[in-house]
CSV table of C-alpha atoms in Angstrom, one decimal:
chain,number,residue,atom,x,y,z
A,955,MET,CA,72.6,71.4,72.0
A,956,ASN,CA,74.1,69.2,69.4
A,957,GLN,CA,71.3,67.7,66.4
A,958,ALA,CA,71.9,65.1,64.1
A,959,PRO,CA,73.0,65.9,60.4
A,960,SER,CA,69.9,65.6,58.0
A,961,SER,CA,71.9,64.3,55.5
A,962,ALA,CA,72.3,61.0,57.2
A,963,VAL,CA,72.0,57.9,55.0
A,964,ARG,CA,68.8,55.5,55.7
A,965,LYS,CA,68.9,51.8,55.5
A,966,PRO,CA,66.8,50.2,53.0
A,967,SER,CA,63.8,48.1,54.3
A,968,PRO,CA,63.5,44.5,54.0
A,969,TRP,CA,60.4,44.6,51.9
A,970,GLN,CA,62.4,46.9,49.4
A,971,LEU,CA,64.9,44.5,49.4
A,972,ALA,CA,62.8,41.7,48.6
A,973,LEU,CA,61.3,43.8,45.6
A,974,ILE,CA,64.3,44.5,43.9
A,975,VAL,CA,65.1,40.7,44.1
A,976,LEU,CA,62.0,39.7,42.7
A,977,VAL,CA,62.5,42.5,40.1
A,978,ALA,CA,65.9,41.3,39.1
A,979,LEU,CA,64.5,37.7,39.0
A,980,ALA,CA,61.8,38.3,37.0
A,981,VAL,CA,63.8,40.2,34.3
A,982,ALA,CA,66.5,37.5,34.1
A,983,GLY,CA,64.0,34.9,33.6
A,984,GLY,CA,62.3,36.7,30.6
A,985,GLY,CA,65.4,37.0,29.0
A,986,TRP,CA,66.5,33.8,29.4
A,987,LEU,CA,63.0,32.6,28.0
A,988,ALA,CA,63.5,35.1,25.0
A,989,TRP,CA,66.5,33.4,24.2
A,990,VAL,CA,65.4,29.8,24.1
A,991,GLN,CA,62.1,30.8,21.9
A,992,TYR,CA,63.6,33.1,19.6
A,993,GLY,CA,67.4,32.9,20.1
A,994,PRO,CA,69.7,31.4,17.0
A,995,GLY,CA,69.4,28.1,18.3
A,996,ASN,CA,65.7,28.1,17.5
A,997,LYS,CA,64.6,30.7,14.9
A,998,THR,CA,65.7,28.2,12.0
A,999,GLU,CA,64.1,25.2,12.9
A,1000,SER,CA,60.6,27.5,14.0
A,1001,ALA,CA,60.7,29.2,11.0
A,1002,TYR,CA,59.3,26.1,9.1
A,1003,ILE,CA,56.7,23.8,8.9
A,1004,THR,CA,58.4,20.2,8.4
A,1005,ALA,CA,57.0,16.7,8.0
A,1006,THR,CA,58.5,13.4,8.2
A,1007,VAL,CA,59.0,10.8,5.3
A,1008,GLN,CA,57.1,7.8,6.3
A,1009,ARG,CA,55.7,4.6,4.7
A,1010,GLY,CA,52.3,4.2,3.8
A,1011,ASP,CA,49.7,3.5,1.2
A,1012,ILE,CA,48.7,6.1,-1.5
A,1013,GLU,CA,46.1,6.1,-4.1
A,1014,ASP,CA,45.2,8.5,-6.7
A,1015,GLN,CA,41.1,8.7,-7.1
A,1016,VAL,CA,38.1,9.9,-8.8
A,1017,SER,CA,35.6,10.5,-6.2
A,1018,ALA,CA,32.1,10.7,-7.2
A,1019,THR,CA,28.7,10.7,-5.5
A,1020,GLY,CA,26.5,7.6,-6.6
A,1021,SER,CA,23.1,5.6,-5.7
A,1022,LEU,CA,22.2,2.0,-5.4
A,1023,GLN,CA,19.7,0.1,-7.9
A,1024,PRO,CA,19.1,-3.5,-8.0
A,1025,ARG,CA,20.2,-4.9,-11.3
A,1026,ASP,CA,17.1,-6.7,-12.3
A,1027,TYR,CA,13.7,-5.1,-11.6
A,1028,VAL,CA,10.3,-5.7,-13.4
A,1029,ASP,CA,6.9,-3.7,-13.0
A,1030,VAL,CA,4.0,-5.6,-12.7
A,1031,GLY,CA,1.4,-3.7,-14.5
A,1032,ALA,CA,-2.2,-4.8,-15.1
A,1033,GLN,CA,-3.2,-6.3,-18.5
A,1034,VAL,CA,-7.1,-6.0,-18.0
A,1035,SER,CA,-9.7,-3.2,-16.7
A,1036,GLY,CA,-11.5,-3.9,-13.3
A,1037,GLN,CA,-11.7,-3.4,-9.5
A,1038,LEU,CA,-8.5,-4.5,-7.9
A,1039,ARG,CA,-10.4,-6.9,-5.1
A,1040,LYS,CA,-7.4,-8.2,-3.5
A,1041,ILE,CA,-3.7,-7.6,-3.0
A,1042,LEU,CA,-1.5,-10.6,-1.7
A,1043,VAL,CA,1.4,-9.6,-0.9
A,1044,GLU,CA,2.8,-6.5,0.7
A,1045,VAL,CA,6.3,-4.4,0.4
A,1046,GLY,CA,8.9,-6.4,1.6
A,1047,SER,CA,7.7,-9.7,0.7
A,1048,GLU,CA,9.6,-12.1,-0.9
A,1049,VAL,CA,8.1,-13.9,-4.0
A,1050,LYS,CA,9.1,-16.6,-6.2
A,1051,GLU,CA,8.1,-16.7,-10.0
A,1052,GLY,CA,4.5,-17.7,-10.6
A,1053,ASP,CA,3.5,-16.3,-7.5
A,1054,LEU,CA,0.1,-15.0,-7.2
A,1055,LEU,CA,0.1,-11.4,-6.4
A,1056,ALA,CA,-3.5,-9.7,-6.6
A,1057,GLU,CA,-6.6,-10.5,-8.0
A,1058,ILE,CA,-9.0,-8.0,-10.1
A,1059,ASP,CA,-13.3,-8.7,-10.5
A,1060,ALA,CA,-13.2,-10.9,-13.1
A,1061,GLU,CA,-17.2,-11.2,-13.7
A,1062,THR,CA,-17.1,-9.3,-16.9
A,1063,SER,CA,-14.1,-11.0,-18.5
A,1064,MET,CA,-16.1,-14.2,-17.3
A,1065,ALA,CA,-19.4,-13.2,-19.2
A,1066,ARG,CA,-17.3,-12.4,-21.9
A,1067,VAL,CA,-15.9,-16.0,-22.5
A,1068,GLU,CA,-19.2,-17.6,-22.3
A,1069,ALA,CA,-20.9,-15.4,-24.6
A,1070,SER,CA,-18.2,-16.3,-27.1
A,1071,ARG,CA,-18.2,-20.0,-25.9
A,1072,ALA,CA,-22.2,-19.9,-26.5
A,1073,GLN,CA,-21.6,-18.2,-30.0
A,1074,LEU,CA,-19.0,-20.7,-30.9
A,1075,ARG,CA,-21.9,-23.4,-30.0
A,1076,SER,CA,-24.0,-21.8,-32.4
A,1077,GLN,CA,-21.9,-21.4,-35.5
A,1078,GLN,CA,-21.2,-25.2,-35.2
A,1079,ALA,CA,-24.9,-26.5,-35.1
A,1080,GLN,CA,-25.1,-23.9,-38.7
A,1081,MET,CA,-22.0,-25.8,-40.0
A,1082,THR,CA,-24.1,-29.2,-39.3
A,1083,GLU,CA,-27.1,-27.7,-41.1
A,1084,ARG,CA,-25.0,-26.5,-44.2
A,1085,GLU,CA,-23.3,-30.0,-44.1
A,1086,LEU,CA,-26.4,-31.6,-44.8
A,1087,ALA,CA,-27.7,-29.1,-47.2
A,1088,LEU,CA,-24.6,-29.6,-49.1
A,1089,SER,CA,-25.3,-33.2,-49.0
A,1090,LYS,CA,-29.1,-32.9,-50.7
A,1091,ALA,CA,-27.8,-31.0,-52.8
A,1092,GLU,CA,-25.3,-33.2,-54.2
A,1093,ARG,CA,-27.9,-35.6,-54.2
A,1094,ASP,CA,-29.9,-33.5,-56.4
A,1095,LEU,CA,-27.5,-32.4,-58.9
A,1096,GLN,CA,-26.6,-36.3,-59.3
A,1097,ARG,CA,-30.0,-37.1,-60.2
A,1098,GLN,CA,-30.4,-34.4,-62.8
A,1099,LYS,CA,-27.5,-35.8,-64.2
A,1100,ASN,CA,-28.8,-39.3,-64.5
A,1101,LEU,CA,-31.8,-37.8,-65.7
A,1102,MET,CA,-30.4,-35.8,-68.6
A,1103,LEU,CA,-28.6,-38.5,-69.6
A,1104,GLU,CA,-32.0,-40.3,-70.4
A,1105,GLU,CA,-32.9,-36.7,-71.8
A,1106,ALA,CA,-35.6,-37.0,-69.1
A,1107,THR,CA,-34.7,-33.2,-68.0
A,1108,THR,CA,-33.8,-29.9,-69.2
A,1109,THR,CA,-30.5,-28.3,-69.3
A,1110,GLU,CA,-31.8,-25.6,-66.9
A,1111,THR,CA,-32.7,-27.8,-64.2
A,1112,LEU,CA,-29.2,-29.2,-63.9
A,1113,GLN,CA,-27.6,-26.0,-64.3
A,1114,ASN,CA,-29.7,-24.9,-61.6
A,1115,ALA,CA,-28.7,-28.2,-59.2
A,1116,GLU,CA,-24.8,-27.1,-60.2
A,1117,THR,CA,-25.3,-23.8,-58.5
A,1118,THR,CA,-27.0,-25.0,-55.7
A,1119,VAL,CA,-24.3,-27.6,-54.5
A,1120,ARG,CA,-21.9,-24.8,-55.4
A,1121,THR,CA,-23.6,-22.2,-53.2
A,1122,ALA,CA,-23.7,-24.9,-50.5
A,1123,ARG,CA,-20.1,-24.8,-50.2
A,1124,ALA,CA,-19.2,-21.2,-50.4
A,1125,GLN,CA,-22.1,-21.1,-47.1
A,1126,ILE,CA,-19.7,-23.7,-45.7
A,1127,GLN,CA,-16.6,-21.8,-46.4
A,1128,SER,CA,-17.8,-18.6,-44.9
A,1129,LEU,CA,-19.4,-20.6,-41.9
A,1130,LYS,CA,-15.9,-21.8,-40.9
A,1131,ALA,CA,-14.0,-18.7,-41.4
A,1132,SER,CA,-16.7,-17.2,-39.0
A,1133,MET,CA,-16.0,-19.5,-36.8
A,1134,GLU,CA,-12.2,-19.3,-36.9
A,1135,GLN,CA,-12.3,-15.7,-36.1
A,1136,LEU,CA,-15.0,-16.3,-33.1
A,1137,GLN,CA,-12.9,-18.9,-31.7
A,1138,ALA,CA,-9.7,-16.0,-31.8
A,1139,SER,CA,-11.6,-13.6,-30.3
A,1140,MET,CA,-12.9,-16.5,-27.4
A,1141,ARG,CA,-8.9,-16.9,-27.0
A,1142,VAL,CA,-8.1,-13.2,-26.3
A,1143,GLU,CA,-11.1,-13.5,-23.6
A,1144,GLU,CA,-9.9,-16.4,-21.9
A,1145,ALA,CA,-6.2,-14.6,-22.0
A,1146,ASN,CA,-8.0,-11.7,-20.3
A,1147,LEU,CA,-10.3,-13.7,-17.7
A,1148,LYS,CA,-6.3,-15.1,-16.7
A,1149,PHE,CA,-5.0,-12.0,-16.8
A,1150,THR,CA,-7.2,-10.9,-13.9
A,1151,ARG,CA,-4.8,-13.0,-11.4
A,1152,ILE,CA,-1.8,-11.5,-11.4
A,1153,TYR,CA,1.6,-13.6,-11.1
A,1154,ALA,CA,4.9,-12.5,-10.2
A,1155,PRO,CA,7.3,-12.6,-13.5
A,1156,MET,CA,10.3,-13.4,-11.6
A,1157,GLY,CA,11.5,-14.3,-8.2
A,1158,GLY,CA,12.9,-11.3,-5.6
A,1159,THR,CA,11.6,-8.6,-3.1
A,1160,VAL,CA,8.5,-6.6,-3.6
A,1161,VAL,CA,10.3,-3.2,-3.1
A,1162,SER,CA,6.6,-1.1,-3.5
A,1163,ILE,CA,3.2,-1.1,-4.5
A,1164,THR,CA,1.4,1.8,-6.2
A,1165,ALA,CA,-1.8,0.4,-6.4
A,1166,ARG,CA,-4.4,0.0,-3.6
A,1167,GLN,CA,-6.8,-2.6,-3.0
A,1168,GLY,CA,-10.5,-1.8,-4.3
A,1169,GLN,CA,-8.9,1.1,-6.8
A,1170,THR,CA,-10.5,0.4,-10.1
A,1171,LEU,CA,-8.0,-0.2,-12.7
A,1172,ASN,CA,-8.7,1.3,-16.6
A,1173,THR,CA,-6.1,0.1,-19.0
A,1174,ASN,CA,-7.4,1.7,-22.1
A,1175,GLN,CA,-5.1,4.6,-22.2
A,1176,SER,CA,-1.8,3.0,-20.7
A,1177,ALA,CA,-0.9,0.1,-18.4
A,1178,PRO,CA,-1.5,0.9,-14.4
A,1179,THR,CA,1.7,-0.5,-12.4
A,1180,LEU,CA,0.5,-1.9,-9.3
A,1181,MET,CA,4.4,-3.0,-7.6
A,1182,ARG,CA,7.9,-3.3,-8.3
A,1183,ILE,CA,9.6,-6.7,-7.8
A,1184,ALA,CA,13.3,-6.5,-7.6
A,1185,ASP,CA,16.3,-9.3,-7.1
A,1186,LEU,CA,18.1,-7.2,-4.3
A,1187,SER,CA,21.2,-10.4,-4.6
A,1188,VAL,CA,22.9,-7.6,-7.1
A,1189,MET,CA,23.3,-3.9,-6.8
A,1190,THR,CA,24.1,-1.3,-9.6
A,1191,VAL,CA,25.7,1.7,-8.7
A,1192,GLN,CA,24.7,4.4,-10.6
A,1193,THR,CA,27.5,7.2,-10.4
A,1194,GLN,CA,27.6,10.6,-11.9
A,1195,VAL,CA,30.9,11.7,-12.7
A,1196,SER,CA,32.1,15.4,-14.0
A,1197,GLU,CA,33.4,16.1,-17.3
A,1198,ALA,CA,36.2,17.1,-15.9
A,1199,ASP,CA,37.0,13.4,-14.4
A,1200,VAL,CA,35.2,11.3,-17.0
A,1201,SER,CA,38.7,11.1,-19.2
A,1202,LYS,CA,40.5,9.0,-16.1
A,1203,LEU,CA,38.3,6.3,-16.1
A,1204,ARG,CA,38.4,2.9,-17.8
A,1205,SER,CA,36.2,0.1,-17.9
A,1206,GLY,CA,37.4,-2.9,-15.3
A,1207,MET,CA,39.1,-0.1,-13.3
A,1208,ALA,CA,39.1,-0.8,-9.4
A,1209,VAL,CA,36.0,1.2,-7.7
A,1210,TYR,CA,34.8,0.7,-3.8
A,1211,PHE,CA,32.3,3.4,-1.8
A,1212,THR,CA,31.3,3.6,1.4
A,1213,THR,CA,27.2,4.0,2.5
A,1214,LEU,CA,26.4,6.6,5.2
A,1215,GLY,CA,25.3,3.9,7.4
A,1216,GLY,CA,27.9,1.4,6.1
A,1217,GLN,CA,30.0,2.0,9.7
A,1218,GLY,CA,33.4,2.3,7.5
A,1219,ARG,CA,32.8,-0.7,5.6
A,1220,ARG,CA,33.9,-0.7,1.7
A,1221,TRP,CA,32.7,-2.4,-1.1
A,1222,TYR,CA,34.2,-3.2,-4.2
A,1223,GLY,CA,33.9,-3.7,-7.9
A,1224,GLU,CA,34.8,-3.4,-11.0
A,1225,LEU,CA,33.8,-0.5,-13.4
A,1226,LYS,CA,31.3,-1.8,-15.8
A,1227,LYS,CA,30.3,0.8,-18.5
A,1228,ILE,CA,30.2,4.8,-19.0
A,1229,GLU,CA,27.1,5.6,-20.7
A,1230,PRO,CA,28.1,8.0,-23.5
A,1231,THR,CA,24.6,10.7,-22.7
A,1232,PRO,CA,25.7,12.4,-20.3
A,1233,THR,CA,23.0,14.3,-17.7
A,1234,VAL,CA,22.9,18.3,-17.4
A,1235,THR,CA,22.0,19.9,-14.4
A,1236,ASN,CA,22.7,23.9,-14.0
A,1237,ASN,CA,25.0,23.6,-17.0
A,1238,VAL,CA,26.9,21.0,-14.8
A,1239,VAL,CA,27.7,18.1,-17.9
A,1240,LEU,CA,27.7,14.7,-15.5
A,1241,TYR,CA,28.3,10.9,-17.2
A,1242,ASN,CA,26.8,8.2,-15.3
A,1243,ALA,CA,29.4,5.2,-14.3
A,1244,LEU,CA,27.7,2.2,-13.4
A,1245,PHE,CA,29.5,-0.8,-11.5
A,1246,GLU,CA,27.7,-3.8,-9.8
A,1247,VAL,CA,28.3,-5.3,-6.4
A,1248,PRO,CA,27.3,-8.7,-4.7
A,1249,ASN,CA,24.6,-8.5,-1.8
A,1250,SER,CA,24.1,-11.4,-0.6
A,1251,ASN,CA,23.4,-10.3,3.1
A,1252,ARG,CA,20.6,-7.5,1.9
A,1253,SER,CA,22.9,-5.1,3.6
A,1254,LEU,CA,22.4,-2.3,0.9
A,1255,MET,CA,19.1,-1.0,0.2
A,1256,THR,CA,17.7,0.7,-3.1
A,1257,GLN,CA,18.4,4.5,-3.1
A,1258,MET,CA,21.0,4.3,-0.9
A,1259,THR,CA,23.3,7.5,-1.2
A,1260,ALA,CA,27.3,6.1,-1.8
A,1261,GLN,CA,30.9,7.8,-1.5
A,1262,VAL,CA,32.3,6.0,-4.7
A,1263,PHE,CA,36.1,6.2,-5.2
A,1264,PHE,CA,37.7,5.1,-8.6
A,1265,VAL,CA,41.0,4.2,-7.8
A,1266,VAL,CA,43.1,5.6,-10.8
A,1267,SER,CA,46.4,4.2,-9.5
A,1268,ASP,CA,47.8,3.1,-6.3
A,1269,ALA,CA,50.8,1.8,-4.2
A,1270,ARG,CA,51.0,0.2,-1.1
A,1271,ASP,CA,53.6,0.3,1.9
A,1272,VAL,CA,55.9,3.0,0.4
A,1273,LEU,CA,57.5,5.9,0.8
A,1274,MET,CA,55.5,9.3,0.9
A,1275,VAL,CA,55.9,12.7,1.5
A,1276,PRO,CA,53.6,15.4,1.2
A,1277,MET,CA,52.6,17.1,-1.9
A,1278,SER,CA,53.5,20.8,-0.3
A,1279,ALA,CA,56.8,19.7,0.0
A,1280,LEU,CA,58.0,19.2,-3.5
A,1281,THR,CA,58.5,20.9,-6.8
A,1282,ILE,CA,58.0,19.5,-9.4
A,1283,GLN,CA,60.0,19.8,-12.2
A,1284,ARG,CA,57.8,20.5,-15.3
A,1285,SER,CA,60.6,20.2,-17.9
A,1286,ALA,CA,61.6,16.6,-16.9
A,1287,PRO,CA,60.5,14.4,-19.8
A,1288,GLN,CA,58.1,12.2,-19.2
A,1289,GLY,CA,57.6,8.5,-20.9
A,1290,PRO,CA,54.8,7.3,-22.9
A,1291,ARG,CA,51.2,6.5,-20.5
A,1292,GLY,CA,50.0,3.0,-21.5
A,1293,VAL,CA,46.6,3.8,-20.1
A,1294,GLN,CA,45.9,7.6,-19.0
A,1295,ALA,CA,46.4,8.4,-15.6
A,1296,ALA,CA,45.6,11.9,-13.4
A,1297,PRO,CA,47.4,15.2,-13.7
A,1298,ALA,CA,50.5,15.9,-11.8
A,1299,ALA,CA,49.6,17.8,-9.3
A,1300,PRO,CA,50.2,21.3,-9.7
A,1301,ALA,CA,53.1,23.4,-7.7
A,1302,ALA,CA,52.3,26.5,-5.9
A,1303,PRO,CA,54.3,29.7,-6.6
A,1304,ALA,CA,57.2,29.9,-4.0
A,1305,VAL,CA,57.2,31.1,-0.8
A,1306,PRO,CA,60.3,33.1,0.4
A,1307,ALA,CA,62.2,31.6,2.7
A,1308,VAL,CA,63.2,33.2,6.0
A,1309,PRO,CA,66.7,33.6,6.1
A,1310,ALA,CA,68.7,31.9,8.7
A,1311,ALA,CA,69.3,32.8,11.7
A,1312,PRO,CA,72.7,34.7,12.5
A,1313,GLY,CA,75.2,32.7,14.3
A,1314,ALA,CA,73.4,29.2,12.9
A,1315,THR,CA,76.2,27.0,12.4
A,1316,GLY,CA,76.5,23.4,10.4
A,1317,ALA,CA,78.3,22.3,7.6
A,1318,GLY,CA,75.5,21.8,5.6
A,1319,ALA,CA,73.9,25.4,6.6
A,1320,PRO,CA,73.7,27.7,3.2
A,1321,ALA,CA,73.7,31.5,2.8
A,1322,THR,CA,70.9,33.9,2.9
A,1323,THR,CA,69.4,32.3,-0.4
A,1324,ALA,CA,65.9,32.4,-1.6
A,1325,SER,CA,63.9,29.5,0.0
A,1326,PRO,CA,62.8,26.6,-2.7
A,1327,ALA,CA,59.6,26.8,-3.9
A,1328,VAL,CA,57.0,24.6,-2.3
A,1329,GLY,CA,54.0,22.8,-3.5
A,1330,GLU,CA,50.3,23.7,-2.9
A,1331,PRO,CA,49.1,23.6,1.0
A,1332,GLU,CA,48.6,20.5,2.6
A,1333,ARG,CA,44.8,19.4,2.5
A,1334,THR,CA,43.1,17.2,4.2
A,1335,THR,CA,42.4,13.6,2.2
A,1336,PRO,CA,38.6,13.0,1.2
A,1337,THR,CA,36.5,11.2,4.3
A,1338,ARG,CA,36.8,7.5,3.5
A,1339,PRO,CA,36.9,4.7,6.0
A,1340,ALA,CA,39.8,2.8,6.7
A,1341,VAL,CA,37.7,-0.8,7.3
A,1342,SER,CA,37.7,-3.1,4.6
A,1343,SER,CA,34.6,-5.3,3.8
A,1344,GLY,CA,36.4,-8.5,3.8
A,1345,MET,CA,35.4,-8.8,0.4
A,1346,PRO,CA,38.2,-9.6,-2.2
A,1347,ARG,CA,39.4,-6.8,-4.1
A,1348,ASN,CA,39.8,-7.4,-7.9
A,1349,GLU,CA,43.8,-7.2,-8.6
A,1350,ALA,CA,43.5,-8.5,-12.1
A,1351,ALA,CA,42.6,-5.0,-13.2
A,1352,ALA,CA,44.8,-3.1,-14.9
A,1353,ARG,CA,46.6,-0.1,-13.1
A,1354,PRO,CA,47.5,3.0,-14.9
A,1355,VAL,CA,51.6,2.9,-15.5
A,1356,ARG,CA,52.7,6.3,-15.1
A,1357,ALA,CA,56.7,7.7,-15.7
A,1358,PRO,CA,58.5,8.8,-12.9
A,1359,ARG,CA,58.6,12.3,-12.4
A,1360,GLN,CA,61.8,14.5,-10.8
A,1361,ALA,CA,61.4,16.7,-8.1
A,1362,LYS,CA,62.9,19.1,-5.7
A,1363,ALA,CA,62.6,19.1,-2.1
A,1364,LYS,CA,64.6,20.8,0.7
A,1365,VAL,CA,65.6,18.4,3.6
A,1366,MET,CA,66.1,19.2,7.0
A,1367,ALA,CA,69.3,17.9,9.0
A,1368,GLU,CA,69.1,17.4,12.9
A,1369,ASP,CA,71.3,20.7,13.4
A,1370,GLY,CA,69.2,22.6,11.6
A,1371,SER,CA,71.1,22.6,8.1
A,1372,ILE,CA,68.9,22.5,4.9
A,1373,GLU,CA,69.9,20.4,1.7
A,1374,GLU,CA,68.4,20.9,-1.3
A,1375,ARG,CA,67.8,17.4,-2.9
A,1376,ASP,CA,66.6,16.1,-6.0
A,1377,VAL,CA,63.7,13.3,-5.5
A,1378,THR,CA,62.1,10.9,-8.3
A,1379,VAL,CA,58.2,10.5,-7.4
A,1380,GLY,CA,55.5,7.7,-8.5
A,1381,VAL,CA,52.1,7.9,-7.7
A,1382,SER,CA,50.6,11.0,-6.6
A,1383,ASN,CA,47.4,12.5,-5.7
A,1384,ARG,CA,46.3,16.2,-4.5
A,1385,VAL,CA,48.0,15.3,-0.7
A,1386,HIS,CA,50.9,13.2,-0.6
A,1387,ALA,CA,53.3,11.8,-3.1
A,1388,GLN,CA,55.2,8.2,-3.8
A,1389,VAL,CA,58.8,8.6,-3.3
A,1390,LEU,CA,61.1,6.4,-5.5
A,1391,SER,CA,64.5,7.8,-4.7
A,1392,GLY,CA,66.1,10.6,-3.2
A,1393,LEU,CA,64.9,10.5,0.2
A,1394,LYS,CA,65.0,8.2,2.8
A,1395,GLU,CA,62.3,7.2,5.8
A,1396,GLY,CA,62.4,9.2,9.0
A,1397,GLU,CA,64.0,12.1,7.2
A,1398,ARG,CA,62.5,15.6,7.7
A,1399,VAL,CA,61.5,17.8,4.7
A,1400,ILE,CA,60.2,21.6,4.6
A,1401,ALA,CA,56.5,21.4,4.0
A,1402,GLY,CA,55.7,25.3,4.0
A,1403,VAL,CA,57.1,28.3,6.0
A,1404,ARG,CA,55.2,29.7,9.2
A,1405,GLU,CA,53.9,33.2,8.8
A,1406,PRO,CA,54.1,35.7,11.5
A,1407,GLU,CA,50.9,36.2,13.7
A,1408,ARG,CA,50.2,39.9,13.0
A,1409,ARG,CA,46.8,40.2,14.8
A,1410,SER,CA,47.2,44.1,15.7
A,1411,THR,CA,48.5,45.0,12.3
A,1412,THR,CA,45.6,43.2,10.9
A,1413,GLY,CA,43.1,45.0,13.2
A,1414,GLN,CA,44.6,48.1,12.3
A,1415,ALA,CA,44.6,47.3,8.4
A,1416,GLY,CA,40.7,46.4,8.3
A,1417,ALA,CA,39.7,49.6,10.6
A,1418,GLY,CA,41.6,51.3,7.6
A,1419,VAL,CA,39.7,49.4,5.2
A,1420,GLY,CA,36.7,50.2,6.8
A,1421,GLN,CA,37.0,53.3,6.4
A,1422,THR,CA,38.5,53.6,2.9
A,1423,MET,CA,35.6,51.5,1.7
A,1424,GLY,CA,32.7,52.9,4.2
A,1425,GLY,CA,29.9,51.0,5.5
A,1426,PRO,CA,28.0,47.9,4.6
A,1427,GLY,CA,26.0,48.2,1.1
A,1428,GLY,CA,28.7,51.4,-0.4
A,1429,MET,CA,27.3,53.3,2.6
A,1430,PRO,CA,30.1,55.8,4.9
A,1431,ALA,CA,31.0,53.9,7.9
A,1432,GLY,CA,30.0,57.0,10.1
A,1433,ALA,CA,26.2,56.1,8.4
A,1434,ALA,CA,26.7,53.2,8.8
A,1435,GLY,CA,27.0,53.3,12.7
A,1436,GLY,CA,23.9,56.0,12.9
A,1437,ALA,CA,21.7,53.4,11.7
A,1438,ARG,CA,22.7,51.1,13.8
A,1439,ARG,CA,22.1,53.7,17.1
């Protein structure tokens, strides 16, 4: 019998053909995706962090924290000792000048006044008696003089009559002085009697009461404080500014602040004064800067925390770019400054550029050269709401005039080519800078270089560091692991 040869070729099954087709499609798709993401057409643009030149507002500010205090206030105290019988107001009460606030027990003061009045009446009676005695002494002296003319009396008797008159007059003068002294003491006692009723020395709001009804007050050592009355229509913001920033402040400069519960509202004012004596806390030197704001609707309260922003300079609706996209030219001459302004933002060390991808085309594409130095990394601006309070800002306050500065910027064209330009900048802060010339709105500038992800390398490096440095507290790695077990 004839048998079929064993070397006959078998045909592939349908599922094997489908598997081969799927593998081929996966390989082709992965290649296409890699070409799109890492190909020469995308490598140059993805290697840089870019920012768009746009319009906006720039403020060079000095930020600090302050607290609110009423501009006008008075601590109401007691001038006489005694028991506090009544307190007729409470915290939050609105009072007018002359309103009765509290009463102190007046029995002791009233008794002293009555005793002084009785003593004064007694001295007035004594004065009447002394005046009658003086009249009698003067009549006796005149009689002795008449008798002496007729030689009907002796010289000694005449001299005694004269002495009696002088003595009576001296006693009257002494009694008058005693009466004046008693009247002065009585006025003091009457004033103390009036001080038992405490009146408001000014109009305002009772913001605190430190005494309690029924408390015994002792004014012999110091005047006890009963309450505080403040005029809340005008508030003073007391701000503590560090010694590094106080040189940027000047009287009359614009300043605004926000509060925690203000819902984005801003209150504007002008810097009034800077106290020359600093406050030193934990070796930190802080100077008090004061300014006032109106508070007609009583929305600001005592001891509120304020986030204060002193506007050193500003520019509205101007072209601006991130500071990280600029390299400030330190060698550029700077003109004189009329008012001291904030220092220029420092430029960070140069970051080497990623070389252009092979095959990149474009008339402006440079050769494989080092990237320009970029400024400091972009930072977030301080949290300050943009909602205005509706209060007018004082535009009359002088703004500092700073000479324009020269900088370098890298501009990326639409085709991915990079061009270096000279840029003139004006007002700047740590985040943005005003563009005076050299850039146009909508252009893209290089703000940084993307760093490739190195998760695996970082992990291995971390493991190596751990083995080299040992476990926590200087313990070997193995010892630390054993301790955890």
